[in-house]
Coordinates of C-alpha atoms in Angstrom, one line a residue:
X1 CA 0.0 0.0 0.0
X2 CA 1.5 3.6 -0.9
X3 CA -0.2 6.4 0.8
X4 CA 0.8 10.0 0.3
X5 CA 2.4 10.7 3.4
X6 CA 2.3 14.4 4.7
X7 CA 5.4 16.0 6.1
X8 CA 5.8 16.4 9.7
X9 CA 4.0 19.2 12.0
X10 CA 2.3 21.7 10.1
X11 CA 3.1 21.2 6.5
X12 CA 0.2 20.0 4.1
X13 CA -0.3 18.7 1.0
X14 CA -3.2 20.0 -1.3
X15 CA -5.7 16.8 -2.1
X16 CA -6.6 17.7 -5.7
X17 CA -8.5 14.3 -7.1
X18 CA -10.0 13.5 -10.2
X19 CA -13.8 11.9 -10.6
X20 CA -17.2 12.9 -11.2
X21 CA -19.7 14.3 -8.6
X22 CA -21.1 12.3 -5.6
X23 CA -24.3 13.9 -4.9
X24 CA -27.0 14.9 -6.9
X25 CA -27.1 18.2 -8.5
X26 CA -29.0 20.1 -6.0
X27 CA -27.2 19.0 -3.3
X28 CA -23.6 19.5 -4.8
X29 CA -22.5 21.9 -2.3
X30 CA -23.5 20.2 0.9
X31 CA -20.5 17.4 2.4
X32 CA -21.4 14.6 4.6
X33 CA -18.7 13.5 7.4
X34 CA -18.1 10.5 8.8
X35 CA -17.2 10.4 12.2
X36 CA -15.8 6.9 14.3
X37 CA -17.6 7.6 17.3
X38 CA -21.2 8.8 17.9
X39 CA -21.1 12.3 19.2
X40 CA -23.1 12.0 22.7
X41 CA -22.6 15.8 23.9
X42 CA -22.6 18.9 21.2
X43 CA -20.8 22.0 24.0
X44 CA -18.7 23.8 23.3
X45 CA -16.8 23.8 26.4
X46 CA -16.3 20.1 25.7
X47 CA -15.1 20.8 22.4
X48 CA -11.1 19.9 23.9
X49 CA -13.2 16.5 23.5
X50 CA -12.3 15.1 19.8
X51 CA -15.6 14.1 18.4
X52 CA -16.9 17.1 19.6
X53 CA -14.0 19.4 18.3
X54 CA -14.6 17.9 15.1
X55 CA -17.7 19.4 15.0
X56 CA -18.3 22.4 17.0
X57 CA -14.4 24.2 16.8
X58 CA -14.5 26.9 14.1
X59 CA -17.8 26.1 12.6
X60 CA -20.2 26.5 15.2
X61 CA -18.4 28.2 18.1
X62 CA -15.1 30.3 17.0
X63 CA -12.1 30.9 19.2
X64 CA -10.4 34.4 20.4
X65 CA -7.1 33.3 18.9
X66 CA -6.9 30.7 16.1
X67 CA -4.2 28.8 16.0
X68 CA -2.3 28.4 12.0
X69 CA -1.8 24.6 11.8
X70 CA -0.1 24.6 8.4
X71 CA 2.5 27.5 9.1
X72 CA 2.5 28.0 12.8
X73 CA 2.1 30.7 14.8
X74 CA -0.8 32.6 16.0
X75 CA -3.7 35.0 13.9
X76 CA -6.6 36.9 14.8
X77 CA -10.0 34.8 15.0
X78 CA -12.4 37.1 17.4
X79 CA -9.8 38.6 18.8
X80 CA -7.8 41.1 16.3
X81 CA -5.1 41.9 18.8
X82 CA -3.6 40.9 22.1
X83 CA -0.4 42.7 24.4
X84 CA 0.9 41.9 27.7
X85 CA 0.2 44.7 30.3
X86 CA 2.4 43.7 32.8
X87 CA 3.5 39.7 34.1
X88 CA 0.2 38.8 34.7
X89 CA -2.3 40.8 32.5
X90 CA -3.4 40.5 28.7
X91 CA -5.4 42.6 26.9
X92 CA -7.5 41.2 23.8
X93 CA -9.3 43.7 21.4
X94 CA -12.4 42.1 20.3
X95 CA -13.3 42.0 16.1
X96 CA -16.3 44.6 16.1
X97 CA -19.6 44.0 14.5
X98 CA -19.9 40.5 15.3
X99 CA -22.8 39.0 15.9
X100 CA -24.4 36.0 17.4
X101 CA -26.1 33.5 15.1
X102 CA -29.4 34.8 17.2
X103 CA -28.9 38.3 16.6
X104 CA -27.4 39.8 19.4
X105 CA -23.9 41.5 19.4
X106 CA -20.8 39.6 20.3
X107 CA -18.8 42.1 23.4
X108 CA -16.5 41.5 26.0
X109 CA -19.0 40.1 28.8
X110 CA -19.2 36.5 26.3
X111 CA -15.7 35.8 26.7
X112 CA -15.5 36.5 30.9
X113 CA -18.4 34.4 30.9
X114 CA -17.0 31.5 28.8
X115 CA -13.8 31.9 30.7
X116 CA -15.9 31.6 34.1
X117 CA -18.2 28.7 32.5
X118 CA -14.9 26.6 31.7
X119 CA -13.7 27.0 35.2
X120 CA -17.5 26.0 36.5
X121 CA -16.7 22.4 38.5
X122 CA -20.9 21.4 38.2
X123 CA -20.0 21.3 34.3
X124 CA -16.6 19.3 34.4
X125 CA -16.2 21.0 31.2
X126 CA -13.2 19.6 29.2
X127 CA -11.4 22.8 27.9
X128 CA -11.1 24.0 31.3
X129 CA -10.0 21.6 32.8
X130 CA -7.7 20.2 30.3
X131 CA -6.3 23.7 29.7
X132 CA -7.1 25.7 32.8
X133 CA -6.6 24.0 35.6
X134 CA -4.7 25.4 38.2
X135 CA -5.1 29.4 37.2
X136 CA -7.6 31.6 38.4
X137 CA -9.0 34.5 36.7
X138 CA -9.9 38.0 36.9
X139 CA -11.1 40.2 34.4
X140 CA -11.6 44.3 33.6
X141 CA -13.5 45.5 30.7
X142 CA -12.9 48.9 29.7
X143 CA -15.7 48.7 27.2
X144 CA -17.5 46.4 24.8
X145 CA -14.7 45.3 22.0
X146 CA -11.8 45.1 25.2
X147 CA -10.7 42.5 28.1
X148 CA -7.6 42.8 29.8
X149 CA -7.3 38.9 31.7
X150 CA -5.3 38.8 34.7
X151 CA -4.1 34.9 35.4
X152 CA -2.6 33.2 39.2
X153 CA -0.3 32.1 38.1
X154 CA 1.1 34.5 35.0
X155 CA 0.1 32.7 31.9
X156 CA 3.2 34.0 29.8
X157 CA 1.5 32.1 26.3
X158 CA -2.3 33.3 27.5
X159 CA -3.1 33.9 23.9
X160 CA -1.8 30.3 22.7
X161 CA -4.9 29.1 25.4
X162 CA -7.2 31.2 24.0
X163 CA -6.9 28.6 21.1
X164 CA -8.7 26.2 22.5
X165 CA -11.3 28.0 24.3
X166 CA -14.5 28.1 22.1
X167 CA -16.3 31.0 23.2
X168 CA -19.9 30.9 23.9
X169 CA -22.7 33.5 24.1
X170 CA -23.5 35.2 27.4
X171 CA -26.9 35.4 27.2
X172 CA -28.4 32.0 24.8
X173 CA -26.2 29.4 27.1
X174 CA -27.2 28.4 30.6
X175 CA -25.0 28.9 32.7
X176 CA -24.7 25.7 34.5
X177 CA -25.6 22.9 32.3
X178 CA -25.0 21.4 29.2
X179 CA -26.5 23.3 26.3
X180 CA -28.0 20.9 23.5
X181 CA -28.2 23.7 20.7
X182 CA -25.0 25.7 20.6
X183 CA -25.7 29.4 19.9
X184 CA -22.1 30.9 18.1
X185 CA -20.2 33.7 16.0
X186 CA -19.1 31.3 13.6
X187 CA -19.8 30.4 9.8
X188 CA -22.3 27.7 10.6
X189 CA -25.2 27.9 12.4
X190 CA -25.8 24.4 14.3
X191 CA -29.3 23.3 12.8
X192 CA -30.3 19.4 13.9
X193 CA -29.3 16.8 15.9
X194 CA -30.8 13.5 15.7
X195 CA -29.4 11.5 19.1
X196 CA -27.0 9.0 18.1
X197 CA -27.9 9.0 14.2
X198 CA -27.0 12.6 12.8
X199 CA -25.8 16.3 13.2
X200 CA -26.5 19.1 10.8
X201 CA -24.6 22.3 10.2
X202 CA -25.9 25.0 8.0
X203 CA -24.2 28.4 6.4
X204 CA -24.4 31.4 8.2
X205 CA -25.8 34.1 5.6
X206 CA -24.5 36.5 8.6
X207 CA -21.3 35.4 8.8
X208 CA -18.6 38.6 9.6
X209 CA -16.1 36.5 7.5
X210 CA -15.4 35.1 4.0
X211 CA -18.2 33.0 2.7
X212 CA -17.6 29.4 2.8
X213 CA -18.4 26.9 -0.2
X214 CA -20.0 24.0 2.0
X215 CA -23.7 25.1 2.6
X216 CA -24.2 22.5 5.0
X217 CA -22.5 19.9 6.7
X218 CA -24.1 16.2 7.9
X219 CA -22.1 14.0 10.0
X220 CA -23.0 10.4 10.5
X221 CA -21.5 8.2 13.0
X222 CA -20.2 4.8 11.7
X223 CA -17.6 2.5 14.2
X224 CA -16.5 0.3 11.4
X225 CA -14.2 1.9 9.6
X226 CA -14.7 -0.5 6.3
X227 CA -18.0 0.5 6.5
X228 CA -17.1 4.3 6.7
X229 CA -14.5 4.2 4.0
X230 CA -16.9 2.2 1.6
X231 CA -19.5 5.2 1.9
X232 CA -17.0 7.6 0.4
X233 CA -16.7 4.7 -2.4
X234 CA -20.1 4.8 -3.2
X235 CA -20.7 8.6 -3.2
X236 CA -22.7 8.2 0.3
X237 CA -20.3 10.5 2.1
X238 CA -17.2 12.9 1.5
X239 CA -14.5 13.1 4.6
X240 CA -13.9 10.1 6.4
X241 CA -11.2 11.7 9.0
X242 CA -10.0 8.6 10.8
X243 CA -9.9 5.1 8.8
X244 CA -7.7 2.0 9.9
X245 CA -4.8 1.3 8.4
X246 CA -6.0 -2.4 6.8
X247 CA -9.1 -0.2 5.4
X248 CA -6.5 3.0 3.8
X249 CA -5.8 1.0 0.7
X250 CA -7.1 3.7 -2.1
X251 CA -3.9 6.1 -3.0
X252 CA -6.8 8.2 -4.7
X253 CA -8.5 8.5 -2.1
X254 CA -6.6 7.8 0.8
X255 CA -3.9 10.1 2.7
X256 CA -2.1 9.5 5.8
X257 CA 0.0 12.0 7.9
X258 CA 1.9 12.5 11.1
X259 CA -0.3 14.1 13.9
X260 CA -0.1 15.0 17.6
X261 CA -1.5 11.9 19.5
X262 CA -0.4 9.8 21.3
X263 CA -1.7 6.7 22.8
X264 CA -1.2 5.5 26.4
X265 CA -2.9 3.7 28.9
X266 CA -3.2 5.9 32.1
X267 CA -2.1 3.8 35.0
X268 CA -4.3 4.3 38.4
X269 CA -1.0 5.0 40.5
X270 CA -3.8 5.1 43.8
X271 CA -5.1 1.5 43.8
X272 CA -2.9 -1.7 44.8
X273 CA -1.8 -3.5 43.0
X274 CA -0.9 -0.5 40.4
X275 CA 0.1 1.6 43.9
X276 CA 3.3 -0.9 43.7
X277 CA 6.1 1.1 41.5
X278 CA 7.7 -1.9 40.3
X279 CA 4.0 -3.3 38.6
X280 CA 3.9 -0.3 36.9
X281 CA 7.4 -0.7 35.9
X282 CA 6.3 -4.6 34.7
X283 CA 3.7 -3.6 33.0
X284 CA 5.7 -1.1 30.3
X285 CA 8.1 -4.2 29.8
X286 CA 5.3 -6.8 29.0
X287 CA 4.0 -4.6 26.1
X288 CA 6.0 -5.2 22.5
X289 CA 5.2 -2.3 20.7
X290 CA 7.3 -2.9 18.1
X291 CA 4.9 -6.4 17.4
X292 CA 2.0 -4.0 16.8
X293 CA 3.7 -1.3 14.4
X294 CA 2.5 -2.4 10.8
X295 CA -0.8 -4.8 12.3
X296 CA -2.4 -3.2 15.2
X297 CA -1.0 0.2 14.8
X298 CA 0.6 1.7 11.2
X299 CA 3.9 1.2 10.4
X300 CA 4.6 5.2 10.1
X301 CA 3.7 5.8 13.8
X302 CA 6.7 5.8 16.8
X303 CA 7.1 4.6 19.7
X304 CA 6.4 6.9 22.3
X305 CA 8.3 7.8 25.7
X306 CA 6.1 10.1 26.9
X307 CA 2.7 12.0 26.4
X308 CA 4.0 14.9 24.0
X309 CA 5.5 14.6 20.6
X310 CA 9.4 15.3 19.9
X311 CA 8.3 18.8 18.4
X312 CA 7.0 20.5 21.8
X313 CA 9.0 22.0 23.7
X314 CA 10.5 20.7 27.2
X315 CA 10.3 17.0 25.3
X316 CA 12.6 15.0 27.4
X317 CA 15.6 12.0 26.5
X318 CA 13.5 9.4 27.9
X319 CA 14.7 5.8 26.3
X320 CA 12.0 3.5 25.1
X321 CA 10.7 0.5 27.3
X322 CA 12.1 -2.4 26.2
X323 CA 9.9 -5.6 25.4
X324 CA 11.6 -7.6 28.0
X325 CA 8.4 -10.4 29.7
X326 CA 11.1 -12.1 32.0
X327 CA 12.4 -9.1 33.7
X328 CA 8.6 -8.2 34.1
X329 CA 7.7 -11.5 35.7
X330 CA 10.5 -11.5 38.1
X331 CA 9.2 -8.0 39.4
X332 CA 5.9 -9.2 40.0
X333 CA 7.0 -11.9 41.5
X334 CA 9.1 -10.0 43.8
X335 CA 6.0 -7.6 44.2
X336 CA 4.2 -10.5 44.7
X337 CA 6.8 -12.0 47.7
X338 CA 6.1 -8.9 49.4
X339 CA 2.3 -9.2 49.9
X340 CA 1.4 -6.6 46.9
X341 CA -2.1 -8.3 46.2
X342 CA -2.0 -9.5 43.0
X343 CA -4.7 -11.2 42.8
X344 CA -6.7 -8.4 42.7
X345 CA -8.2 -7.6 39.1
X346 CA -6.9 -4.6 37.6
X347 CA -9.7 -3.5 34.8
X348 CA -8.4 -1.7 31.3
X349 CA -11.3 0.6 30.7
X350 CA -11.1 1.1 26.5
X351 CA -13.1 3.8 24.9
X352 CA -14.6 2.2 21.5
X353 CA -13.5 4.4 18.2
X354 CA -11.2 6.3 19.6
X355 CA -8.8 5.7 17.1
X356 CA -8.9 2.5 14.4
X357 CA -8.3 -0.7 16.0
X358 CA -8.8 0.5 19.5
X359 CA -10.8 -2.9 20.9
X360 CA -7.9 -5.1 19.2
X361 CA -4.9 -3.2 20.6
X362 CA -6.6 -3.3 23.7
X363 CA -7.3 -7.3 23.8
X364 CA -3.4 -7.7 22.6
X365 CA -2.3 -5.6 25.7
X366 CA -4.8 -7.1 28.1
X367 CA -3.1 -10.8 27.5
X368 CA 0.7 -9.2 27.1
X369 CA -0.3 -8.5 30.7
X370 CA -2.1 -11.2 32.0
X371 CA 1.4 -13.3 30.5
X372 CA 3.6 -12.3 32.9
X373 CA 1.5 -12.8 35.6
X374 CA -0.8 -9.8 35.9
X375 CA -4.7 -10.7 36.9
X376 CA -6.0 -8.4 34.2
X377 CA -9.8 -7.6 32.3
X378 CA -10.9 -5.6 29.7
X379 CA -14.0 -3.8 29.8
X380 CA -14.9 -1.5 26.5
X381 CA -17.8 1.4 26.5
X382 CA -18.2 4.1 24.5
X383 CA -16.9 7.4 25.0
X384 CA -20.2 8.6 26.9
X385 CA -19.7 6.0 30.2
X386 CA -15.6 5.7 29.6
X387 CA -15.6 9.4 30.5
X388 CA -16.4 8.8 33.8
X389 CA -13.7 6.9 34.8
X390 CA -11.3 9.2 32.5
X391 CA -12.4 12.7 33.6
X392 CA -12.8 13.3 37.5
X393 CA -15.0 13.2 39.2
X394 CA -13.7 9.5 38.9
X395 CA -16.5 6.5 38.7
X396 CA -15.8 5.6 42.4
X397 CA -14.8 2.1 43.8
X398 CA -13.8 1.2 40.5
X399 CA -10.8 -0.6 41.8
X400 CA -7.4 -0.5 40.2
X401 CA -7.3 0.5 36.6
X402 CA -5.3 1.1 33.0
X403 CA -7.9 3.6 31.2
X404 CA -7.1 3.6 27.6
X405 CA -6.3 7.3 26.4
X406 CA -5.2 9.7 23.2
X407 CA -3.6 12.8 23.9
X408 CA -3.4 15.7 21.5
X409 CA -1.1 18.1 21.9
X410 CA -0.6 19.8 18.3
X411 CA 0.3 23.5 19.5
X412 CA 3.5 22.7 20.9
X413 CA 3.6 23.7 24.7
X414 CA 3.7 21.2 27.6
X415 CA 1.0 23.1 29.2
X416 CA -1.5 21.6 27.1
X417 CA -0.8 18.8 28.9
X418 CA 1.2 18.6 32.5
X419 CA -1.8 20.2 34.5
X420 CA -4.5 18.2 33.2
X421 CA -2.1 14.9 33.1
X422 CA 0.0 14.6 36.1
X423 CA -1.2 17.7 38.5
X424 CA -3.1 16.3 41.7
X425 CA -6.3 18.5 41.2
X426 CA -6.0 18.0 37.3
X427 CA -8.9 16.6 35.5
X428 CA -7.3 13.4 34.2
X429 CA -4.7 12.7 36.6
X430 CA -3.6 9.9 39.0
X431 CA -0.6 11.2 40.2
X432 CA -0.9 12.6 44.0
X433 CA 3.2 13.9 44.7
X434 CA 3.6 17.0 45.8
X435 CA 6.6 17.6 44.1
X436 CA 5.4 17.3 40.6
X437 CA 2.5 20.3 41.4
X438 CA 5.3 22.5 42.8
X439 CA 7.5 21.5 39.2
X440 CA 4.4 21.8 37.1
X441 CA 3.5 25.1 38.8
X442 CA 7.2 26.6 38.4
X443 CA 7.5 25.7 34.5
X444 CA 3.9 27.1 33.8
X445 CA 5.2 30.8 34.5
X446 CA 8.6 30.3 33.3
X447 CA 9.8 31.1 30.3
X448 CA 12.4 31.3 27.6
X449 CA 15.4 28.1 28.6
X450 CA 14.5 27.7 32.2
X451 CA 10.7 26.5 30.9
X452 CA 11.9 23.9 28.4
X453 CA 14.2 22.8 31.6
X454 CA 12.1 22.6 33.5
X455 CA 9.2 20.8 31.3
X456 CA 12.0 18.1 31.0
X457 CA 12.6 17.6 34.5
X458 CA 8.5 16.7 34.6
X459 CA 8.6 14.7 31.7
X460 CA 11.6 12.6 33.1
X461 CA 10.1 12.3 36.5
X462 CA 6.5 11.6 36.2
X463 CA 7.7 8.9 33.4
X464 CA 10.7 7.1 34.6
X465 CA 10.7 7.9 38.3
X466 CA 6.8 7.9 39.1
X467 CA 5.9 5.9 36.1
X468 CA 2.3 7.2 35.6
X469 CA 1.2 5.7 32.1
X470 CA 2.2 2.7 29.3
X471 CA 3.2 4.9 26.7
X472 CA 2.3 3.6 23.4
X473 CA 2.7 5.5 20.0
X474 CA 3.2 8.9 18.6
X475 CA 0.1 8.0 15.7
X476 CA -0.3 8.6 12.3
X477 CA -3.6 9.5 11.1
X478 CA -5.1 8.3 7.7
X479 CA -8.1 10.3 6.0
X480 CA -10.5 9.3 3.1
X481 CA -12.0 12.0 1.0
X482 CA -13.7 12.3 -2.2
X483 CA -12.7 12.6 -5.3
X484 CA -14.8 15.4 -5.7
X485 CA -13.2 17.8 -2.9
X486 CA -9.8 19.9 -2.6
X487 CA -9.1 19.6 1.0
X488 CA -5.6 20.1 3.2
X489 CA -5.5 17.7 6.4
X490 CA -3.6 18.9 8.5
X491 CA -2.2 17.8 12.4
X492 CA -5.4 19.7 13.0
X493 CA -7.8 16.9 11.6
X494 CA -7.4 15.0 15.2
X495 CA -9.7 17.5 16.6
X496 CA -10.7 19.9 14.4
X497 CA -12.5 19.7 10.9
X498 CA -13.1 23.4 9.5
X499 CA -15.7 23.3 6.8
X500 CA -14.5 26.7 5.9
X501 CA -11.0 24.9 4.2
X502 CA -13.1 22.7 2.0
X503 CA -13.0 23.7 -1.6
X504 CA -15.2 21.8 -4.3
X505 CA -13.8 21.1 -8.0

């Protein structure tokens, strides 16, 4: 199989491919998209959430700051400007004339109150805290187009987090709960969603920015991903934006590129047996990666050491675990000599779709583990129950667990991912060690040298000394479009899918 394989971070490759329509005539401007996983929630504040992002991020729901996946850097999305005051203070200058898809004008008061809403602990929303955790906020507002944010601790790359924050309107969201019809700025207007079978997006005809080609937008949710790339085949659907590898067989059709996630299992460092370092240590030895590169997993992804790729900064000289099952037998056994109670069941909680082949690498890790002595079952659920044991409030008395995870981190700062990963109060963590929230809290405010040091020193601690996850691969992503579209994937595809960049022939 020969795929054409993007270059590395944010280059792209324009998909220009040859074919007649797929859709009837009066439909030729609307795209359906296939997603892996059936979209259960449609906020924005849990847009940090892939299958949400895919939908909601820059169509629906726009951000202050938008990040440029394909050249890097930073432009104006409903912010058109942004200084540091002082250490701790930003000011943003709001795009004027905006309006809400209901009418009303877009000001200064919709961002405090996003801000605010993210940092709400009745919502658990994800974008807060995956991103903000661990900084309070205050806020002036000179007038209507201007916020000046004040952050405990300083937030030296405050705008950079503003690029993941979609911001939500004041007065059309409640406050505290979920809101089931998103109300936004952005080119879309969010028109249907059928529970479990469809979502609809529509153009906005009151849209402040350039006019889109796609008029609307239906997303379907398939979990086979034969089944999903077949549809593209027979004209039933446009973007598939996550197939397998066995299933990305089309070179027409089919493009695979390097993108920020990486796979893990997140190890529940609370609960004996997993409480024991030298399990945890076991249980990265008992895992061949390299026997799932080219089957399980593609042959283009790499082995990871750790939960951000080798482009972000602070990324630390960790060595790979080696596949070594005897040396991991003789530590459980040890563990085992000691009264660490192994036969107590440790549960792999797997998330179904979250990326191709997710129930098969599970089962191959689950009996990796259970072959050097490890009492271990898998239990699989989609993303709506498997987000209670991966978000906290934890599902309690679940006993020791491995949750299967995918971390995306395509902006290139660790703080995207320390807090939420390894901070006691952060959202996915199951580390409790003082020490890493005092190193976390120093290298947020740092900058220049002394923060990439000091991201390393985390990295190298909470991964070889604490040893909080099985660190798996650094993926590569394959997409599926149709012949009748000019598209560039980019490393944003993993959780973002801008209607806006499709082109039609």
């Amino acid at each position: 199989m020969k795929l054409h394989l993007l270059a590395v971070c944010f280059s792209t490759t324009m998909i220009g491919l040859s074919g007649g329509s797929a859709h009837a005539e009066d439909a030729k401007s609307n795209v359906t998209v296939v997603l892996a996983e059936t979209v259960d929630v449609v906020e924005p504040c849990m847009a940090a959430r892939q299958d949400v992002g895919r939908v909601i991020s820059e169509n629906v729901n726009e951000m202050l700051v938008e990040f440029d996946y394909v050249n890097g850097g930073l432009k104006p999305r409903l912010a058109t400007e942004w200084s540091k005051i002082d250490d701790d203070t930003w000011e943003f200058k709001l795009r004027p004339n905006v309006k809400w898809h209901d009418g009303k004008p877009f000001t200064a008061k919709d961002v405090q109150f996003t801000i605010e809403r993210n940092k709400n602990k009745k919502l658990s929303c994800e974008t807060g805290g995956k991103y903000f955790g661990g900084t309070e906020f205050s806020f002036e507002t000179p007038d209507a187009n201007t916020i000046r944010i004040t952050t405990k601790p300083a937030q030296p790359i405050l705008p950079l987090l503003m690029t993941v924050m979609a911001v939500e309107s004041a007065e059309a969201t409640p406050a505290d709960e979920f809101t089931r019809k998103p109300i936004g700025t952005g080119p879309y207007t969010f028109d249907k969603w059928e529970i479990g079978q469809s979502i609809v997006l529509k153009r906005n005809p009151d849209y402040w920015g350039e006019k889109p080609q796609v008029e609307q937008a239906s997303y379907l949710f398939r979990s086979d991903s034969a089944v999903a790339a077949a549809m593209v085949d027979a004209g039933e659907a446009d973007i598939v934006p996550a197939v397998s590898v066995q299933d990305a067989t089309n070179k027409e059709t089919d493009f695979a590129y390097p993108n920020s996630e990486t796979t893990s299992l997140r190890i529940d460092t609370r609960a004996a047996p997993l409480n024991d370092r030298r399990i945890r240590e076991a249980m990265n030895l008992a895992i061949d990666r390299q026997a799932m590169l080219g089957t399980l997993f593609p042959e283009q992804a790499k082995i990871a050491t750790q939960l951000v790729v080798p482009t972000t900064i602070g990324y630390a000289d960790i060595p790979a675990w080696p596949y070594d099952p005897e040396k991991a037998k003789e530590l459980v056994k040890a563990a085992k000599a000691d009264g660490v109670p192994l036969d107590q069941e440790i549960r792999i909680i797997g998330r179904n779709g979250q990326y191709p082949n997710a129930t098969e690498a599970m089962e191959a890790m689950m009996a990796m583990l259970q072959d050097v002595g490890l009492n271990v079952k898998l239990d699989m659920y989609d993303v709506s129950v498997w987000n209670g044991y991966f978000v906290a409030p934890f599902v309690a008395d679940s006993g020791p667990t491995l949750t299967q995870s995918q971390h995306d981190n395509a902006t290139g700062d660790p703080v995207f991912t320390a807090f939420v990963k390894y901070a006691t109060d952060g959202s996915h963590s199951m580390v409790r060690d003082p020490a890493v929230d005092a190193l976390i809290a120093k290298a947020t405010s740092a900058t220049g040298d002394a923060r990439t040091k000091l991201w390393k020193e985390l990295f190298a601690k909470v991964n070889t000394e604490i040893i909080a996850d099985i660190p798996m691969f650094h993926m590569v992503g394959f997409t599926r479009v149709s012949p009748r579209l000019d598209f560039k994937p980019t490393i944003a595809t993993n959780s973002e899918l801008q209607l806006s960049q499709i082109r039609f022939k």
